[in-house]
PDB file of C-alpha atoms in Angstrom:
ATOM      1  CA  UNK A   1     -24.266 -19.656  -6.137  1.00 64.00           C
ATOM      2  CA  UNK A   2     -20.841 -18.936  -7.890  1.00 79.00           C
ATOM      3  CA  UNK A   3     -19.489 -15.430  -7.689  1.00 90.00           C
ATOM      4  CA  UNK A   4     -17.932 -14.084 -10.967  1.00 93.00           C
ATOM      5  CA  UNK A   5     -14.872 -13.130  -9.526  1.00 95.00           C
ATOM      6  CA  UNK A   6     -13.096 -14.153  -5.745  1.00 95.00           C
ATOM      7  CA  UNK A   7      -9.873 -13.575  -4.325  1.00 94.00           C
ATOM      8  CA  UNK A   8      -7.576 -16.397  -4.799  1.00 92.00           C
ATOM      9  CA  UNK A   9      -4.327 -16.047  -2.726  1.00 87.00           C
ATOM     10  CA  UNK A  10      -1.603 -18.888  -3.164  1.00 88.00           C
ATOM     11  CA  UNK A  11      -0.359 -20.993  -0.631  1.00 90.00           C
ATOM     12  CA  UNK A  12       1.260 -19.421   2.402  1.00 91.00           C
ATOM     13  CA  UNK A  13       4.580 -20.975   2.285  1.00 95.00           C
ATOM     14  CA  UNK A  14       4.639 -20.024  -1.424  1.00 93.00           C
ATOM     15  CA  UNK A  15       3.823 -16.363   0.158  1.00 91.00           C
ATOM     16  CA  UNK A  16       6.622 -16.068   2.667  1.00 94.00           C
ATOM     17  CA  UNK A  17       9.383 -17.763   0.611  1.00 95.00           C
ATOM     18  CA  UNK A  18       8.832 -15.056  -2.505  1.00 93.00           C
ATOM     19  CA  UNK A  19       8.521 -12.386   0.144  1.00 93.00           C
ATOM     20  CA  UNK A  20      12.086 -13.098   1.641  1.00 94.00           C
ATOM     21  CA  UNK A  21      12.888 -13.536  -1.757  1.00 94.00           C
ATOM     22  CA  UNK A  22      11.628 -10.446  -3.983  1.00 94.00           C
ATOM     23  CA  UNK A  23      12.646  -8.339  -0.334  1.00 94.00           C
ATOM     24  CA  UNK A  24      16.745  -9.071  -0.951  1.00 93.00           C
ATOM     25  CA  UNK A  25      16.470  -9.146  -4.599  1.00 93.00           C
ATOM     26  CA  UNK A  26      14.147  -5.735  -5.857  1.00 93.00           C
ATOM     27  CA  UNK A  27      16.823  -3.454  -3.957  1.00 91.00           C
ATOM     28  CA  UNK A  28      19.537  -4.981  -6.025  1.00 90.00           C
ATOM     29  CA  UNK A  29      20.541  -4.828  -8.942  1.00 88.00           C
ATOM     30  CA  UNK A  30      18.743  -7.391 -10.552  1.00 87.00           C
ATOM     31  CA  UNK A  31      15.633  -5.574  -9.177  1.00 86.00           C
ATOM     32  CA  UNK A  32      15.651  -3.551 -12.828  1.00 86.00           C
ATOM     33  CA  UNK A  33      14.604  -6.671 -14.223  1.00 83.00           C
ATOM     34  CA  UNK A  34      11.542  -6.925 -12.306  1.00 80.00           C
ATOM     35  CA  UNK A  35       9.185  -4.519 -13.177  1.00 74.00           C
ATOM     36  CA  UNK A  36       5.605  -6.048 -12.349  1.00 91.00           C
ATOM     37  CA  UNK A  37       6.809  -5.802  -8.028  1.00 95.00           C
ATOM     38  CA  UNK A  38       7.925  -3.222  -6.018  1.00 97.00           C
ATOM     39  CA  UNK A  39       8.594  -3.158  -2.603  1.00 97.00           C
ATOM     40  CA  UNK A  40       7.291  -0.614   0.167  1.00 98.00           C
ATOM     41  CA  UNK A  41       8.900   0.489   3.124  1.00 98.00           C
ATOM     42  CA  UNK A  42       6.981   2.091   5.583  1.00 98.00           C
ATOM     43  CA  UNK A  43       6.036   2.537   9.561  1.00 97.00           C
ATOM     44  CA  UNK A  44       3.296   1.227  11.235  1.00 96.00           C
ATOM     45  CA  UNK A  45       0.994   4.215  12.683  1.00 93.00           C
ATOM     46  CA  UNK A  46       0.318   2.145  16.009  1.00 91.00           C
ATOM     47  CA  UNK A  47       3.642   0.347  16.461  1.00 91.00           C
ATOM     48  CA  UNK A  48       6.029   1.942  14.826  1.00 95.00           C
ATOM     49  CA  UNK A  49       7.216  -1.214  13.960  1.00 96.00           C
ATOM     50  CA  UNK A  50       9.150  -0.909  10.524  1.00 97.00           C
ATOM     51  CA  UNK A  51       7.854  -2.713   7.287  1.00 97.00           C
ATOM     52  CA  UNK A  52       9.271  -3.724   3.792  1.00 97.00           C
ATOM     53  CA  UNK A  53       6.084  -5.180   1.951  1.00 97.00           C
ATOM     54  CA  UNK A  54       6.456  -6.825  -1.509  1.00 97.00           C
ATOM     55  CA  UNK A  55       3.486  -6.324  -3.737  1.00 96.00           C
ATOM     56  CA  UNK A  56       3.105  -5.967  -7.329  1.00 96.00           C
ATOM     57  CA  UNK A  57       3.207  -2.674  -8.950  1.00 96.00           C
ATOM     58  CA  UNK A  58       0.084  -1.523 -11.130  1.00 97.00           C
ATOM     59  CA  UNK A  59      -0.474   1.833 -12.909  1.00 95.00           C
ATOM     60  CA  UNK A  60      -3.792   3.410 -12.950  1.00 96.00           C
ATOM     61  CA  UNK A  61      -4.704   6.919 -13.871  1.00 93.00           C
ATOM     62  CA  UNK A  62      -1.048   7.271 -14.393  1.00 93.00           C
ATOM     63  CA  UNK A  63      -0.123   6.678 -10.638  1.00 95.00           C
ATOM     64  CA  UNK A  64       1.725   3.901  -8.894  1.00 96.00           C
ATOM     65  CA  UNK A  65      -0.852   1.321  -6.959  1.00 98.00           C
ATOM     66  CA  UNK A  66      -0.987  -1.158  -4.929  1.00 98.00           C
ATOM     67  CA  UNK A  67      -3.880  -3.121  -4.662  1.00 98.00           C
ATOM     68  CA  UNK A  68      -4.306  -5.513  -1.774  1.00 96.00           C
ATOM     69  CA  UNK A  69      -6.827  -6.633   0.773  1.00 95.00           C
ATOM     70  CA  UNK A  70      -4.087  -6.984   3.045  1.00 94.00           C
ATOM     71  CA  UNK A  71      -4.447  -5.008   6.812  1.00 94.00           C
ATOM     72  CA  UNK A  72      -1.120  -2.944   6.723  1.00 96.00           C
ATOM     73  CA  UNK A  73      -2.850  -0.940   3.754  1.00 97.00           C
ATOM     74  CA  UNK A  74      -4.769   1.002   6.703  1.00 96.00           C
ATOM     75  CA  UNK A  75      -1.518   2.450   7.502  1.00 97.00           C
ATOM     76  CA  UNK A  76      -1.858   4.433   4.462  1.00 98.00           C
ATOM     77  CA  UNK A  77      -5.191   6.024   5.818  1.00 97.00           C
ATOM     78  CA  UNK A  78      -4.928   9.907   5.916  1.00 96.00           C
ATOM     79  CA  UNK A  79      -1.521   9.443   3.704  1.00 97.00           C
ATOM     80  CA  UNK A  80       1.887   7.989   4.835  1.00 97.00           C
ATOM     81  CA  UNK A  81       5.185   8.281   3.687  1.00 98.00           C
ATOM     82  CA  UNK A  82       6.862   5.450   2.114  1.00 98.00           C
ATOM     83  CA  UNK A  83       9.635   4.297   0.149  1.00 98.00           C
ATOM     84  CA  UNK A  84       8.744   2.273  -3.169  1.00 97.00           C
ATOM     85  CA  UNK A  85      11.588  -0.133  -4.335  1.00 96.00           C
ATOM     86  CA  UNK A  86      10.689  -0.060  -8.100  1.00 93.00           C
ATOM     87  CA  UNK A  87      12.374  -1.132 -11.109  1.00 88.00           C
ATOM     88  CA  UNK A  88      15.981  -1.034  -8.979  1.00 86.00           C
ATOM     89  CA  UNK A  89      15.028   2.259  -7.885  1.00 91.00           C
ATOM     90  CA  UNK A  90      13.862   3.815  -4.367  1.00 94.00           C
ATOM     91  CA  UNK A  91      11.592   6.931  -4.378  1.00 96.00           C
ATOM     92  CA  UNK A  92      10.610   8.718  -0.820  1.00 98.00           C
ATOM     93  CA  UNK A  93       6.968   8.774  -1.549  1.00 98.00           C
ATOM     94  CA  UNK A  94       3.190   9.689  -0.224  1.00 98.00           C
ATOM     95  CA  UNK A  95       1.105   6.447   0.024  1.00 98.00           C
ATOM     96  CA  UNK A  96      -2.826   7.378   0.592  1.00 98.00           C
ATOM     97  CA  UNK A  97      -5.528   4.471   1.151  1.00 98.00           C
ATOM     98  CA  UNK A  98      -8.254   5.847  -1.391  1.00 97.00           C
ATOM     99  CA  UNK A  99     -11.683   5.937   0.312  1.00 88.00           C
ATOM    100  CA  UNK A 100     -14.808   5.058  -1.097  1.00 93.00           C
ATOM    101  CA  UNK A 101     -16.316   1.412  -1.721  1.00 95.00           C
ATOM    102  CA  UNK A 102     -16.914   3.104  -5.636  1.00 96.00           C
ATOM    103  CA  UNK A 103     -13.592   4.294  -5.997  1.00 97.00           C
ATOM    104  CA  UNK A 104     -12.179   0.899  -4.964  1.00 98.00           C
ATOM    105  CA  UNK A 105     -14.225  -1.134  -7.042  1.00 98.00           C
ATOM    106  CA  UNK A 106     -13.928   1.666 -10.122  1.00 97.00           C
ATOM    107  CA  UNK A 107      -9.728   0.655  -9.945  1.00 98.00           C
ATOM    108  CA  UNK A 108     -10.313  -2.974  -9.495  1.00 98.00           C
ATOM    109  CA  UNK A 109     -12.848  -3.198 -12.362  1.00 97.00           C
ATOM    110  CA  UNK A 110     -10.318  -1.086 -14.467  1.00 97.00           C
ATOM    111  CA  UNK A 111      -7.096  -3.153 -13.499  1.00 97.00           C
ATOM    112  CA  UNK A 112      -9.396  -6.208 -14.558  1.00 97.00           C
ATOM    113  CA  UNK A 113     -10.187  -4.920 -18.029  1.00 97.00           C
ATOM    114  CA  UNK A 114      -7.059  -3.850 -19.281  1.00 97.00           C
ATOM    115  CA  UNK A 115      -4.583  -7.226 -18.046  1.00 97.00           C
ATOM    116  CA  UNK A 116      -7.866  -9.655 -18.865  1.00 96.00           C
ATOM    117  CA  UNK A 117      -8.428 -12.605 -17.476  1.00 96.00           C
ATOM    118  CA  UNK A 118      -5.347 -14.432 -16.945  1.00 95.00           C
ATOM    119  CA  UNK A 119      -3.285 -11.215 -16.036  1.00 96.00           C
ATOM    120  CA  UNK A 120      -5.654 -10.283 -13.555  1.00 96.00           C
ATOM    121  CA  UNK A 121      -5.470 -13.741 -12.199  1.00 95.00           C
ATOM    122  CA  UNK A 122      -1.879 -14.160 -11.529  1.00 93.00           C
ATOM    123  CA  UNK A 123      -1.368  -9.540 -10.854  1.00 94.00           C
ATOM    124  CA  UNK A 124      -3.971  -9.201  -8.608  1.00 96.00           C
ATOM    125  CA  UNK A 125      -4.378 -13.121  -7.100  1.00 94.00           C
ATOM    126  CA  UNK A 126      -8.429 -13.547  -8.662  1.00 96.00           C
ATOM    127  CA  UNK A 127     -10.186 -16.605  -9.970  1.00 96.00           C
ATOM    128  CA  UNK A 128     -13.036 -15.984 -12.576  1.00 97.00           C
ATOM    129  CA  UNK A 129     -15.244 -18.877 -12.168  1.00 96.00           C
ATOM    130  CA  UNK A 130     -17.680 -18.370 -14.547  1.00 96.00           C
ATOM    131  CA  UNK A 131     -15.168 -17.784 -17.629  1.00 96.00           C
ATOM    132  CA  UNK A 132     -15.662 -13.993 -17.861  1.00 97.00           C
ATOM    133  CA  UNK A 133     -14.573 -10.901 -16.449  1.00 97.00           C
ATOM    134  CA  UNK A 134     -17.619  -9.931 -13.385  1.00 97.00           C
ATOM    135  CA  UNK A 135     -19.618  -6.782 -14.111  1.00 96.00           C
ATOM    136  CA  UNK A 136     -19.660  -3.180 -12.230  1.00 96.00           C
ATOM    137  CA  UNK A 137     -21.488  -4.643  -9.304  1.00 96.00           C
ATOM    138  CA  UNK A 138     -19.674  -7.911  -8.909  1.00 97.00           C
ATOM    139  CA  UNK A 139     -16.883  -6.156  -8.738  1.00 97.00           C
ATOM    140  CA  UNK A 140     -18.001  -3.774  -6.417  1.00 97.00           C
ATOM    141  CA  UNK A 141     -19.368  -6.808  -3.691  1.00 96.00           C
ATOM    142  CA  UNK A 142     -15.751  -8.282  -4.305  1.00 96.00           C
ATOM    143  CA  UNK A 143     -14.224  -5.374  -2.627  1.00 97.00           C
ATOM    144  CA  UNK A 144     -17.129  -5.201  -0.140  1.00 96.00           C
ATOM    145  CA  UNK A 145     -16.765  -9.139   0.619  1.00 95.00           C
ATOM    146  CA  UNK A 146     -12.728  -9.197   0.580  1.00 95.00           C
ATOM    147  CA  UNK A 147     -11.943  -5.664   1.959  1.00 95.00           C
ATOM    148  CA  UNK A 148     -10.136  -4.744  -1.008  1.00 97.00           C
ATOM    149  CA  UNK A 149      -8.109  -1.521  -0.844  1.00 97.00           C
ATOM    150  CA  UNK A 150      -6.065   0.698  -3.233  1.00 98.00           C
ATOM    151  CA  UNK A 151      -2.756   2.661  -1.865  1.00 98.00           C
ATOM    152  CA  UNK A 152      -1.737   5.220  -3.857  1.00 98.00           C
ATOM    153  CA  UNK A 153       1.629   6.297  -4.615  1.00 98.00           C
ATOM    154  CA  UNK A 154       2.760   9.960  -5.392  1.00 96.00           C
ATOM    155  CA  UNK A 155       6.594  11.267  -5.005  1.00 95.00           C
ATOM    156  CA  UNK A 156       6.778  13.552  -1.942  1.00 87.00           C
ATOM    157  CA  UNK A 157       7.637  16.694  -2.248  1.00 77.00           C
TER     158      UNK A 157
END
């Protein structure tokens, strides 16, 4: 059976080459001109080890998001501090992993609606296999399947 929606990442070496790429180039000055990625700079809770993650930016409820099913977005559980690379721009921020399987799937389905189908495809890394956007509860076993997560992003104070 087909699901209506499934994470679709791109090749690897396509992965690692626009990381080292979009890492030198969003704290420049040509990062102004590259507005859909931003880049986060945090610590990892267990290692301490230092990371600068690209990933791309998405607005929702009026906040910064990023939206991954990527493991370093359980650093962000309980909150984190951060700083977001965006639009040429560094902010000291609060990143928070928001809880709740609902929640999650409530963004998602959102983010889905508003860029459509080929937006959503390319922002988010999805394939729609059936030639429409998936309903409330496909959405919600795409996060459950994938491990889909949603960090935050609010300005510390």
């Amino acid at each position: 059976m087909t699901s209506a929606v499934e994470w679709h990442q791109p090749p690897a070496a396509l992965v690692r080459t626009m990381n080292v790429v979009l890492r030198r180039v969003l704290p420049s000055p040509l990062g102004r001109g590259v507005g859909e990625f931003m880049l986060l700079a945090f610590t990892g809770r267990r290692t301490g080890q230092r990371y600068r993650v690209p990933v791309t930016a998405h607005r929702v409820d009026g906040d910064l998001c990023a939206l991954t099913p990527a493991g370093w977005r359980l650093n962000f559980r309980g909150g984190a501090d951060v700083d977001v690379t965006f639009a040429g721009r560094t902010t000291p921020m609060r990143g928070v992993l928001v809880d709740g399987r609902a929640e999650v799937a409530r963004i998602y389905s959102g983010r889905m609606t508003e860029l459509g189908m080929r937006r959503a495809a390319r922002m988010i890394g999805l394939k729609f296999p059936l030639g429409r956007l998936p309903t409330p509860d496909e959405v919600t076993e795409l996060v459950r399947r994938e491990h889909f997560g949603v960090v935050r992003l609010s300005v510390r104070t």
